[in-house]
Tab-separated table of C-alpha atoms and ligand atoms in Angstrom:
chain	number	residue	atom	x	y	z
A	15	UNK	CA	-0.073	0.025	0.075
A	16	UNK	CA	1.392	3.457	-0.885
A	17	UNK	CA	1.920	6.166	1.512
A	18	UNK	CA	-0.184	9.392	0.811
A	19	UNK	CA	1.769	12.443	1.427
A	20	UNK	CA	-0.013	15.768	1.336
A	21	UNK	CA	2.246	18.708	0.905
A	22	UNK	CA	1.050	22.188	1.638
A	23	UNK	CA	2.648	25.479	0.945
A	24	UNK	CA	1.552	29.075	0.055
A	25	UNK	CA	4.271	31.616	-0.310
A	26	UNK	CA	7.230	31.893	-2.677
A	27	UNK	CA	10.060	30.779	-0.317
A	28	UNK	CA	8.110	27.720	0.781
A	29	UNK	CA	7.464	26.942	-3.004
A	30	UNK	CA	11.081	27.138	-3.866
A	31	UNK	CA	12.096	24.949	-0.864
A	32	UNK	CA	9.305	22.410	-1.355
A	33	UNK	CA	9.300	22.091	-5.136
A	34	UNK	CA	12.197	19.832	-5.345
A	35	UNK	CA	10.704	17.701	-2.495
A	36	UNK	CA	7.380	17.309	-4.255
A	37	UNK	CA	9.214	16.260	-7.361
A	38	UNK	CA	11.143	13.779	-5.469
A	39	UNK	CA	7.937	12.368	-3.725
A	40	UNK	CA	6.189	12.142	-7.068
A	41	UNK	CA	9.177	10.100	-8.416
A	42	UNK	CA	9.119	7.742	-5.549
A	43	UNK	CA	7.562	4.271	-5.899
A	44	UNK	CA	5.339	3.530	-2.842
A	45	UNK	CA	4.524	7.091	-2.452
A	46	UNK	CA	1.380	8.927	-3.550
A	47	UNK	CA	2.050	12.687	-3.614
A	48	UNK	CA	-0.854	15.229	-3.430
A	49	UNK	CA	-0.109	18.927	-3.589
A	50	UNK	CA	-2.364	21.625	-2.076
A	51	UNK	CA	-1.362	25.377	-2.322
A	52	UNK	CA	-2.971	28.012	-0.093
A	53	UNK	CA	-1.854	30.717	-2.527
A	54	UNK	CA	-1.134	33.069	0.389
A	55	UNK	CA	1.032	34.468	-2.313
A	56	UNK	CA	-0.359	34.425	-5.866
A	57	UNK	CA	1.897	35.805	-8.589
A	58	UNK	CA	5.172	35.068	-6.672
A	59	UNK	CA	4.002	31.554	-5.968
A	60	UNK	CA	2.766	30.761	-9.669
A	61	UNK	CA	6.272	31.942	-10.858
A	62	UNK	CA	7.796	28.990	-8.821
A	63	UNK	CA	5.023	26.523	-9.805
A	64	UNK	CA	5.659	27.336	-13.524
A	65	UNK	CA	9.435	26.896	-13.260
A	66	UNK	CA	9.333	23.553	-11.533
A	67	UNK	CA	6.228	22.508	-13.615
A	68	UNK	CA	4.097	21.604	-10.612
A	69	UNK	CA	0.389	21.618	-11.046
A	70	UNK	CA	-1.451	21.684	-7.607
A	71	UNK	CA	-4.203	19.180	-6.910
A	72	UNK	CA	-5.920	21.810	-4.774
A	73	UNK	CA	-5.518	25.615	-5.003
A	74	UNK	CA	-7.211	27.551	-2.083
A	75	UNK	CA	-6.544	30.746	-3.842
A	76	UNK	CA	-6.528	32.763	-0.505
A	77	UNK	CA	-4.510	35.796	-1.565
A	78	UNK	CA	-6.178	39.099	-1.076
A	79	UNK	CA	-4.305	42.433	-1.327
A	80	UNK	CA	-3.095	43.467	2.158
A	81	UNK	CA	-4.840	40.980	4.201
A	82	UNK	CA	-3.988	40.551	7.915
A	83	UNK	CA	-2.281	37.471	9.448
A	84	UNK	CA	-5.553	36.581	11.172
A	85	UNK	CA	-7.402	36.549	7.858
A	86	UNK	CA	-4.785	34.352	6.369
A	87	UNK	CA	-4.789	31.930	9.394
A	88	UNK	CA	-8.376	31.526	9.464
A	89	UNK	CA	-8.641	31.183	5.533
A	90	UNK	CA	-6.156	28.393	5.577
A	91	UNK	CA	-7.675	26.723	8.457
A	92	UNK	CA	-11.286	26.653	6.993
A	93	UNK	CA	-9.990	26.138	3.383
A	94	UNK	CA	-7.923	23.152	4.130
A	95	UNK	CA	-10.380	21.200	6.311
A	96	UNK	CA	-12.384	19.679	3.543
A	97	UNK	CA	-8.965	18.885	1.549
A	98	UNK	CA	-7.755	16.865	4.507
A	99	UNK	CA	-11.002	15.065	4.678
A	100	UNK	CA	-11.099	14.317	1.049
A	101	UNK	CA	-7.505	13.350	0.640
A	102	UNK	CA	-7.100	11.588	4.007
A	103	UNK	CA	-3.324	11.637	3.865
A	104	UNK	CA	-0.957	9.560	6.040
A	105	UNK	CA	0.990	12.577	6.526
A	106	UNK	CA	0.803	16.348	5.809
A	107	UNK	CA	4.196	18.163	4.977
A	108	UNK	CA	4.628	21.938	5.769
A	109	UNK	CA	7.853	24.068	5.345
A	110	UNK	CA	9.282	26.587	7.589
A	111	UNK	CA	7.504	29.494	9.423
A	112	UNK	CA	4.894	31.189	7.419
A	113	UNK	CA	1.212	31.537	8.468
A	114	UNK	CA	0.404	28.926	5.644
A	115	UNK	CA	2.701	26.595	7.589
A	116	UNK	CA	1.473	26.974	11.099
A	117	UNK	CA	-2.346	26.985	10.065
A	118	UNK	CA	-2.010	24.090	7.788
A	119	UNK	CA	-0.093	22.200	10.696
A	120	UNK	CA	-2.978	22.947	13.092
A	121	UNK	CA	-5.713	22.052	10.777
A	122	UNK	CA	-3.916	18.543	10.190
A	123	UNK	CA	-3.625	18.227	14.112
A	124	UNK	CA	-7.347	18.980	14.639
A	125	UNK	CA	-7.926	15.772	12.224
A	126	UNK	CA	-5.237	13.843	14.167
A	127	UNK	CA	-3.053	13.513	10.836
A	128	UNK	CA	0.730	13.409	11.654
A	129	UNK	CA	2.688	16.474	10.401
A	130	UNK	CA	6.150	16.582	8.916
A	131	UNK	CA	7.841	19.902	9.512
A	132	UNK	CA	10.545	20.548	6.842
A	133	UNK	CA	13.073	23.234	7.919
A	134	UNK	CA	12.372	22.667	11.423
A	135	UNK	CA	14.401	23.967	14.542
A	136	UNK	CA	15.443	27.366	13.247
A	137	UNK	CA	15.175	29.846	16.232
A	138	UNK	CA	16.111	33.403	17.221
A	139	UNK	CA	14.384	33.154	20.721
A	140	UNK	CA	12.934	36.543	20.280
A	141	UNK	CA	9.097	35.962	19.598
A	142	UNK	CA	8.650	39.189	17.805
A	143	UNK	CA	11.683	38.890	15.580
A	144	UNK	CA	11.187	37.603	13.015
A	145	UNK	CA	7.477	38.361	13.376
A	146	UNK	CA	5.384	36.111	13.204
A	147	UNK	CA	7.864	33.631	11.920
A	148	UNK	CA	9.430	32.763	15.219
A	149	UNK	CA	6.266	31.917	16.883
A	150	UNK	CA	4.898	30.094	13.789
A	151	UNK	CA	7.830	27.723	13.610
A	152	UNK	CA	7.927	27.101	17.454
A	153	UNK	CA	4.068	26.211	17.237
A	154	UNK	CA	4.492	24.023	14.029
A	155	UNK	CA	7.287	22.226	15.866
A	156	UNK	CA	5.015	21.437	18.694
A	157	UNK	CA	2.341	20.214	16.319
A	158	UNK	CA	4.572	18.129	14.304
A	159	UNK	CA	5.401	14.386	14.585
A	160	UNK	CA	8.419	14.420	12.266
A	161	UNK	CA	11.131	17.293	12.337
A	162	UNK	CA	13.335	17.608	9.348
A	163	UNK	CA	16.192	19.867	10.570
A	164	UNK	CA	18.721	21.249	8.189
A	165	UNK	CA	21.691	21.443	10.579
A	166	UNK	CA	22.935	20.031	13.891
A	167	UNK	CA	22.205	23.290	15.449
A	168	UNK	CA	18.598	23.066	14.470
A	169	UNK	CA	18.366	19.629	15.896
A	170	UNK	CA	19.677	20.782	19.236
A	171	UNK	CA	17.250	23.649	19.415
A	172	UNK	CA	14.468	20.977	19.247
A	173	UNK	CA	15.990	18.741	21.716
A	174	UNK	CA	16.248	21.556	24.226
A	175	UNK	CA	12.667	22.170	23.748
A	176	UNK	CA	11.787	18.680	24.528
A	177	UNK	CA	11.218	17.094	21.209
A	178	UNK	CA	11.770	13.362	20.926
A	179	UNK	CA	15.332	12.679	19.266
A	180	UNK	CA	13.851	9.697	17.545
A	181	UNK	CA	11.860	11.784	15.240
A	182	UNK	CA	14.374	14.558	14.511
A	183	UNK	CA	16.318	14.123	11.187
A	184	UNK	CA	19.148	16.238	9.985
A	185	UNK	CA	18.721	16.448	6.302
A	186	UNK	CA	20.391	19.677	5.079
A	187	UNK	CA	18.117	22.332	3.676
A	188	UNK	CA	16.055	21.548	0.625
A	189	UNK	CA	16.864	25.177	-0.643
A	190	UNK	CA	20.189	23.843	-1.777
A	191	UNK	CA	18.596	21.097	-3.747
A	192	UNK	CA	16.559	23.769	-5.441
A	193	UNK	CA	19.497	26.059	-5.995
A	194	UNK	CA	21.619	23.169	-7.635
A	195	UNK	CA	18.751	22.443	-9.871
A	196	UNK	CA	18.892	25.876	-11.492
A	197	UNK	CA	22.209	27.393	-10.799
A	198	UNK	CA	24.452	25.517	-13.311
A	199	UNK	CA	22.099	25.657	-16.299
A	200	UNK	CA	23.194	28.207	-18.870
A	201	UNK	CA	21.045	31.237	-18.685
A	202	UNK	CA	20.555	34.542	-20.450
A	203	UNK	CA	18.533	37.299	-18.966
A	204	UNK	CA	15.219	38.280	-20.629
A	205	UNK	CA	14.409	41.045	-18.120
A	206	UNK	CA	15.002	44.464	-19.555
A	207	UNK	CA	17.279	45.923	-17.082
A	208	UNK	CA	19.376	42.813	-16.658
A	209	UNK	CA	19.781	42.075	-20.299
A	210	UNK	CA	21.694	45.483	-20.759
A	211	UNK	CA	23.492	45.663	-17.268
A	212	UNK	CA	27.362	45.443	-17.527
A	213	UNK	CA	27.926	42.755	-14.938
A	214	UNK	CA	31.813	42.691	-15.911
A	215	UNK	CA	32.592	46.523	-15.734
A	216	UNK	CA	30.273	47.378	-12.797
A	217	UNK	CA	29.871	46.058	-9.325
A	218	UNK	CA	26.243	44.949	-8.892
A	219	UNK	CA	24.464	44.900	-5.449
A	220	UNK	CA	21.375	42.710	-5.362
A	221	UNK	CA	18.977	43.875	-2.721
A	222	UNK	CA	15.627	42.436	-1.299
A	223	UNK	CA	13.583	43.379	1.715
A	224	UNK	CA	10.154	42.496	2.899
A	225	UNK	CA	10.237	41.375	6.525
A	226	UNK	CA	7.223	42.765	8.622
A	227	UNK	CA	9.314	43.891	11.512
A	228	UNK	CA	11.295	46.074	9.067
A	229	UNK	CA	8.134	47.838	7.414
A	230	UNK	CA	8.315	51.382	8.345
A	231	UNK	CA	11.322	53.230	10.038
A	232	UNK	CA	13.828	50.241	9.484
A	233	UNK	CA	13.110	50.234	5.888
A	234	UNK	CA	13.664	53.945	5.692
A	235	UNK	CA	17.078	53.455	7.221
A	236	UNK	CA	17.835	50.270	5.048
A	237	UNK	CA	16.916	52.048	1.762
A	238	UNK	CA	18.592	55.397	2.836
A	239	UNK	CA	21.801	53.532	3.396
A	240	UNK	CA	21.515	51.780	0.001
A	241	UNK	CA	20.840	55.302	-1.798
A	242	UNK	CA	23.926	56.661	0.012
A	243	UNK	CA	26.259	53.857	-1.392
A	244	UNK	CA	24.831	54.139	-4.879
A	245	UNK	CA	25.550	57.982	-4.950
A	246	UNK	CA	29.007	57.388	-3.432
A	247	UNK	CA	30.275	54.676	-5.732
A	248	UNK	CA	29.817	55.330	-9.429
A	249	UNK	CA	30.811	51.758	-10.474
A	250	UNK	CA	27.915	50.248	-8.460
A	251	UNK	CA	24.505	49.353	-9.805
A	252	UNK	CA	21.814	48.312	-7.366
A	253	UNK	CA	19.218	45.805	-8.573
A	254	UNK	CA	16.084	45.484	-6.399
A	255	UNK	CA	13.419	43.221	-7.334
A	256	UNK	CA	10.734	44.705	-5.171
A	257	UNK	CA	8.480	42.333	-3.173
A	258	UNK	CA	4.729	42.630	-4.161
A	259	UNK	CA	3.757	43.748	-0.662
A	260	UNK	CA	2.270	47.319	-1.374
A	261	UNK	CA	3.675	48.463	1.912
A	262	UNK	CA	7.262	47.533	0.915
A	263	UNK	CA	6.790	49.074	-2.648
A	264	UNK	CA	5.467	52.446	-1.118
A	265	UNK	CA	8.772	52.970	0.911
A	266	UNK	CA	11.031	51.549	-1.931
A	267	UNK	CA	9.492	54.010	-4.443
A	268	UNK	CA	9.634	56.999	-2.010
A	269	UNK	CA	13.250	56.470	-1.162
A	270	UNK	CA	14.930	54.802	-4.021
A	271	UNK	CA	12.918	55.406	-7.224
A	272	UNK	CA	14.857	57.862	-9.570
A	273	UNK	CA	18.244	57.367	-7.806
A	274	UNK	CA	20.829	56.998	-10.367
A	275	UNK	CA	22.039	53.372	-11.002
A	276	UNK	CA	19.426	51.986	-8.656
A	277	UNK	CA	17.045	49.753	-10.564
A	278	UNK	CA	13.695	48.730	-8.988
A	279	UNK	CA	12.344	45.892	-10.972
A	280	UNK	CA	9.579	43.246	-10.536
A	281	UNK	CA	10.096	40.039	-8.565
A	282	UNK	CA	12.164	37.675	-10.788
A	283	UNK	CA	11.510	34.060	-11.560
A	284	UNK	CA	13.865	31.827	-9.412
A	285	UNK	CA	16.285	31.014	-12.168
A	286	UNK	CA	16.988	34.572	-13.244
A	287	UNK	CA	17.277	35.584	-9.695
A	288	UNK	CA	19.817	32.896	-8.796
A	289	UNK	CA	21.827	33.978	-11.912
A	290	UNK	CA	21.527	37.690	-10.740
A	291	UNK	CA	22.836	36.598	-7.239
A	292	UNK	CA	25.756	34.584	-8.806
A	293	UNK	CA	26.732	37.570	-11.007
A	294	UNK	CA	26.542	40.049	-8.230
A	295	UNK	CA	29.297	41.565	-6.124
A	296	UNK	CA	27.383	41.822	-2.892
A	297	UNK	CA	23.921	41.140	-1.640
A	298	UNK	CA	21.998	43.093	0.847
A	299	UNK	CA	18.821	41.383	2.230
A	300	UNK	CA	16.524	40.459	5.158
A	301	UNK	CA	15.439	37.248	3.446
A	302	UNK	CA	16.004	33.992	5.162
A	303	UNK	CA	16.464	31.849	2.067
A	304	UNK	CA	19.070	34.136	0.659
A	305	UNK	CA	21.336	33.772	3.590
A	306	UNK	CA	21.327	29.969	2.724
A	307	UNK	CA	21.733	30.293	-1.021
A	308	UNK	CA	24.332	33.130	-1.087
A	309	UNK	CA	27.135	31.174	0.835
A	310	UNK	CA	26.783	28.303	-1.808
A	311	UNK	CA	27.390	30.838	-4.422
A	312	UNK	CA	30.231	32.473	-2.474
A	313	UNK	CA	28.673	35.965	-2.381
A	314	UNK	CA	28.984	38.151	0.630
A	315	UNK	CA	25.561	38.954	2.297
A	316	UNK	CA	24.851	41.916	4.625
A	317	UNK	CA	21.838	40.999	6.511
A	318	UNK	CA	19.679	43.917	7.373
A	319	UNK	CA	18.146	42.451	10.555
A	320	UNK	CA	18.902	42.585	14.251
A	321	UNK	CA	19.246	38.888	14.630
A	322	UNK	CA	19.331	35.670	12.515
A	323	UNK	CA	18.087	32.256	12.909
A	324	UNK	CA	20.767	31.160	10.536
A	325	UNK	CA	24.006	31.815	12.329
A	326	UNK	CA	25.883	29.069	10.620
A	327	UNK	CA	26.570	31.252	7.680
A	328	UNK	CA	27.770	34.095	9.857
A	329	UNK	CA	30.027	31.665	11.649
A	330	UNK	CA	31.413	30.452	8.025
A	331	UNK	CA	32.165	34.079	7.290
A	332	UNK	CA	30.071	34.825	4.227
A	333	UNK	CA	27.183	36.534	6.104
A	334	UNK	CA	27.523	39.458	8.415
A	335	UNK	CA	24.542	40.929	10.481
A	336	UNK	CA	24.373	44.639	9.392
A	337	UNK	CA	21.473	45.635	11.661
A	338	UNK	CA	18.871	48.282	10.740
A	339	UNK	CA	20.683	51.497	11.464
A	340	UNK	CA	21.609	53.469	8.252
A	341	UNK	CA	25.101	54.416	9.306
A	342	UNK	CA	26.133	50.732	10.208
A	343	UNK	CA	24.619	49.392	6.864
A	344	UNK	CA	26.317	52.200	4.943
A	345	UNK	CA	29.618	51.637	6.767
A	346	UNK	CA	29.553	47.951	6.347
A	347	UNK	CA	28.709	48.017	2.535
A	348	UNK	CA	31.500	50.728	2.051
A	349	UNK	CA	34.078	48.582	3.513
A	350	UNK	CA	33.267	45.742	1.378
A	351	UNK	CA	33.348	48.137	-1.646
A	352	UNK	CA	36.731	49.665	-0.682
A	353	UNK	CA	38.759	47.081	1.166
A	354	UNK	CA	39.618	44.062	-1.001
A	355	UNK	CA	40.910	42.080	1.696
A	356	UNK	CA	37.764	42.364	3.834
A	357	UNK	CA	35.761	41.534	0.623
A	358	UNK	CA	37.818	38.494	-0.338
A	359	UNK	CA	37.470	37.089	3.394
A	360	UNK	CA	33.747	37.132	2.841
A	361	UNK	CA	33.630	35.921	-0.741
A	362	UNK	CA	34.166	32.273	0.077
A	363	UNK	CA	31.894	29.429	-1.106
A	364	UNK	CA	30.862	27.538	1.899
A	365	UNK	CA	27.908	24.984	2.301
A	366	UNK	CA	26.730	24.977	5.859
A	367	UNK	CA	23.010	24.241	4.677
A	368	UNK	CA	23.387	21.107	2.734
A	369	UNK	CA	24.672	19.225	-0.215
A	370	UNK	CA	21.683	19.108	-2.577
A	371	UNK	CA	20.536	15.596	-1.081
A	372	UNK	CA	17.929	16.886	1.544
A	373	UNK	CA	15.031	15.887	-0.543
A	374	UNK	CA	16.120	12.280	-0.859
A	375	UNK	CA	16.953	11.971	2.776
A	376	UNK	CA	13.453	13.315	3.725
A	377	UNK	CA	11.654	10.772	1.453
A	378	UNK	CA	13.684	7.959	2.959
A	379	UNK	CA	12.803	9.038	6.524
A	380	UNK	CA	9.102	9.302	5.560
A	381	UNK	CA	9.151	5.658	4.061
A	382	UNK	CA	10.880	4.286	7.130
A	383	UNK	CA	8.585	6.064	9.485
A	384	UNK	CA	5.582	4.733	7.620
A	385	UNK	CA	6.980	1.258	7.714
A	386	UNK	CA	7.540	1.246	11.360
A	387	UNK	CA	4.358	3.036	12.358
B	20	UD1	C1	4.873	36.286	3.784
B	20	UD1	C2	5.221	35.382	4.971
B	20	UD1	C3	6.803	35.497	5.475
B	20	UD1	C4	7.484	35.109	4.283
B	20	UD1	C5	7.262	35.905	3.132
B	20	UD1	C6	7.946	35.462	1.931
B	20	UD1	C7	3.519	35.369	6.797
B	20	UD1	C8	2.745	36.303	7.863
B	20	UD1	N1	4.422	36.127	6.163
B	20	UD1	O1	5.052	37.512	4.101
B	20	UD1	O2	6.858	34.632	6.700
B	20	UD1	O3	8.777	35.519	4.686
B	20	UD1	O4	5.847	35.722	2.804
B	20	UD1	O5	8.015	36.575	0.827
B	20	UD1	O6	3.181	34.233	6.529
B	20	UD1	N2	1.401	40.100	-2.514
B	20	UD1	C9	0.988	40.160	-3.885
B	20	UD1	N3	1.417	39.195	-4.757
B	20	UD1	C10	2.038	37.967	-4.343
B	20	UD1	C11	2.394	38.008	-2.847
B	20	UD1	C12	2.099	39.091	-2.160
B	20	UD1	O7	0.249	40.985	-4.443
B	20	UD1	O8	2.431	37.024	-5.123
B	20	UD1	C13	1.078	41.216	-1.710
B	20	UD1	C14	-0.405	41.128	-1.169
B	20	UD1	O9	-0.819	42.432	-1.185
B	20	UD1	C15	-0.305	40.650	0.061
B	20	UD1	C16	0.892	41.314	0.553
B	20	UD1	O10	1.753	41.159	-0.498
B	20	UD1	O11	-1.420	40.894	0.992
B	20	UD1	C17	1.623	40.653	1.804
B	20	UD1	O12	1.720	39.199	1.528
B	20	UD1	P1	1.684	38.269	3.022
B	20	UD1	O13	1.739	36.911	2.466
B	20	UD1	O14	0.588	38.681	3.973
B	20	UD1	O15	3.082	38.757	3.738
B	20	UD1	P2	4.530	38.755	3.170
B	20	UD1	O16	5.099	39.912	3.633
B	20	UD1	O17	4.622	38.352	1.734
B	21	UDP	N1	13.715	35.030	-5.107
B	21	UDP	C1	13.280	34.941	-6.181
B	21	UDP	N2	12.962	36.118	-6.875
B	21	UDP	C2	13.155	37.381	-6.430
B	21	UDP	C3	13.705	37.497	-5.052
B	21	UDP	C4	13.833	36.303	-4.299
B	21	UDP	O1	13.105	33.819	-6.684
B	21	UDP	O2	12.823	38.375	-7.099
B	21	UDP	C5	14.055	33.905	-4.075
B	21	UDP	C6	15.284	33.791	-3.372
B	21	UDP	O3	16.307	33.214	-4.169
B	21	UDP	C7	15.009	32.849	-2.175
B	21	UDP	C8	13.547	33.196	-1.906
B	21	UDP	O4	12.865	33.803	-3.128
B	21	UDP	O5	14.946	31.549	-2.546
B	21	UDP	C9	13.405	34.266	-0.727
B	21	UDP	O6	12.019	34.528	-0.649
B	21	UDP	P1	11.652	35.820	0.319
B	21	UDP	O7	12.608	36.813	0.366
B	21	UDP	O8	10.231	36.111	-0.120
B	21	UDP	O9	11.297	34.897	1.666
B	21	UDP	P2	12.280	34.501	2.809
B	21	UDP	O10	13.457	33.854	2.361
B	21	UDP	O11	12.602	35.804	3.663
B	21	UDP	O12	11.470	33.586	3.565
């Protein structure tokens, strides 16, 4: 009898990190893979589904412009109930720390269906930072039966919280599986700005920023520092594919639009985006996933946050916490643009997050678990 695995995700980063896993589940004998997307994100989710050629079996189509976290939570809870009843899966897989993650895990728990948590055990131990992700992943961890922890540190976090060692598996992060599937393929940019950008003669800084705790004053600081850098270094080009959140777009437009050599563009498909990162000189971001991808590409990252749940790359030297103060961010970026030694020290390829085999490990653990149930 086959094991029925229902994977649920809803936002861009979950889709990127779950796509190779869903592919691996689909290809595995003895597993029946069913996919439900909540579409907490719409366009940014569809970009990933298209790239990985995934067609969801269920699409809750939940995205509404500017909806609150409570609205997303109740939408997922209500929407997924009938899917769970219809599919009757042996296990529900969720990923990471979004509202889709937590609400889907809760809905599965209500129906006493075991939950597998992919990317388990990341922690800052500050419940409001990142917000609401830190609480989402703690709550999901408590609801889950199986914990797929990317690193040893993540496993230790879960053990400290009293999770059973028997059901924590160190697998690496599936984002590296996704990255390796697209990074080496030859690619020519189609996007207008990138097509004509002189990646050889200029130093390109890739920027992304979207975290809820950065909306408002922090973002003003971050974008002002980036504008200062662009003004000071004539060989720098800033490329910022702006997140579709209207609140982010408003601040980005207010501070960065019209600045010479700063290019505000639409969110990129994963393949062009990986190529943009790999051809960049430096990355400035508050994204979680990019802190995992950039070290593999050997690209220095300044993280515009006060803390990180991904200290492995900081310890390895590729990632630095730059905080959210304008002067500090400016100072750190300036150093990397002016001091070759400092730059070279950070621009080392390291792989603290995996070897591209995380999905295969997760599939095997699910099969073993099901066989011993
Ligand atoms: C969500 C997650 C966050 C994750 C991030 C990745 C929650 C509470 N937040 O944050 O953990 O890191 O996704 O990007 O789960 N929008 C569109 N089209 C899209 C996507 C978003 O128009 O394809 C706009 C909508 O107006 C939407 C808004 O962006 O209401 C915010 O989206 P939402 O999912 O609430 O929060 P994010 O900031 O994207
Ligand atoms: N990404 C992308 N296109 C973009 C910007 C980011 O494909 O224009 C990818 C990026 O490589 C990473 C993921 O999206 O894998 C990060 O998503 P996001 O910043 O939305 O969420 P977070 O990582 O903070 O959870």
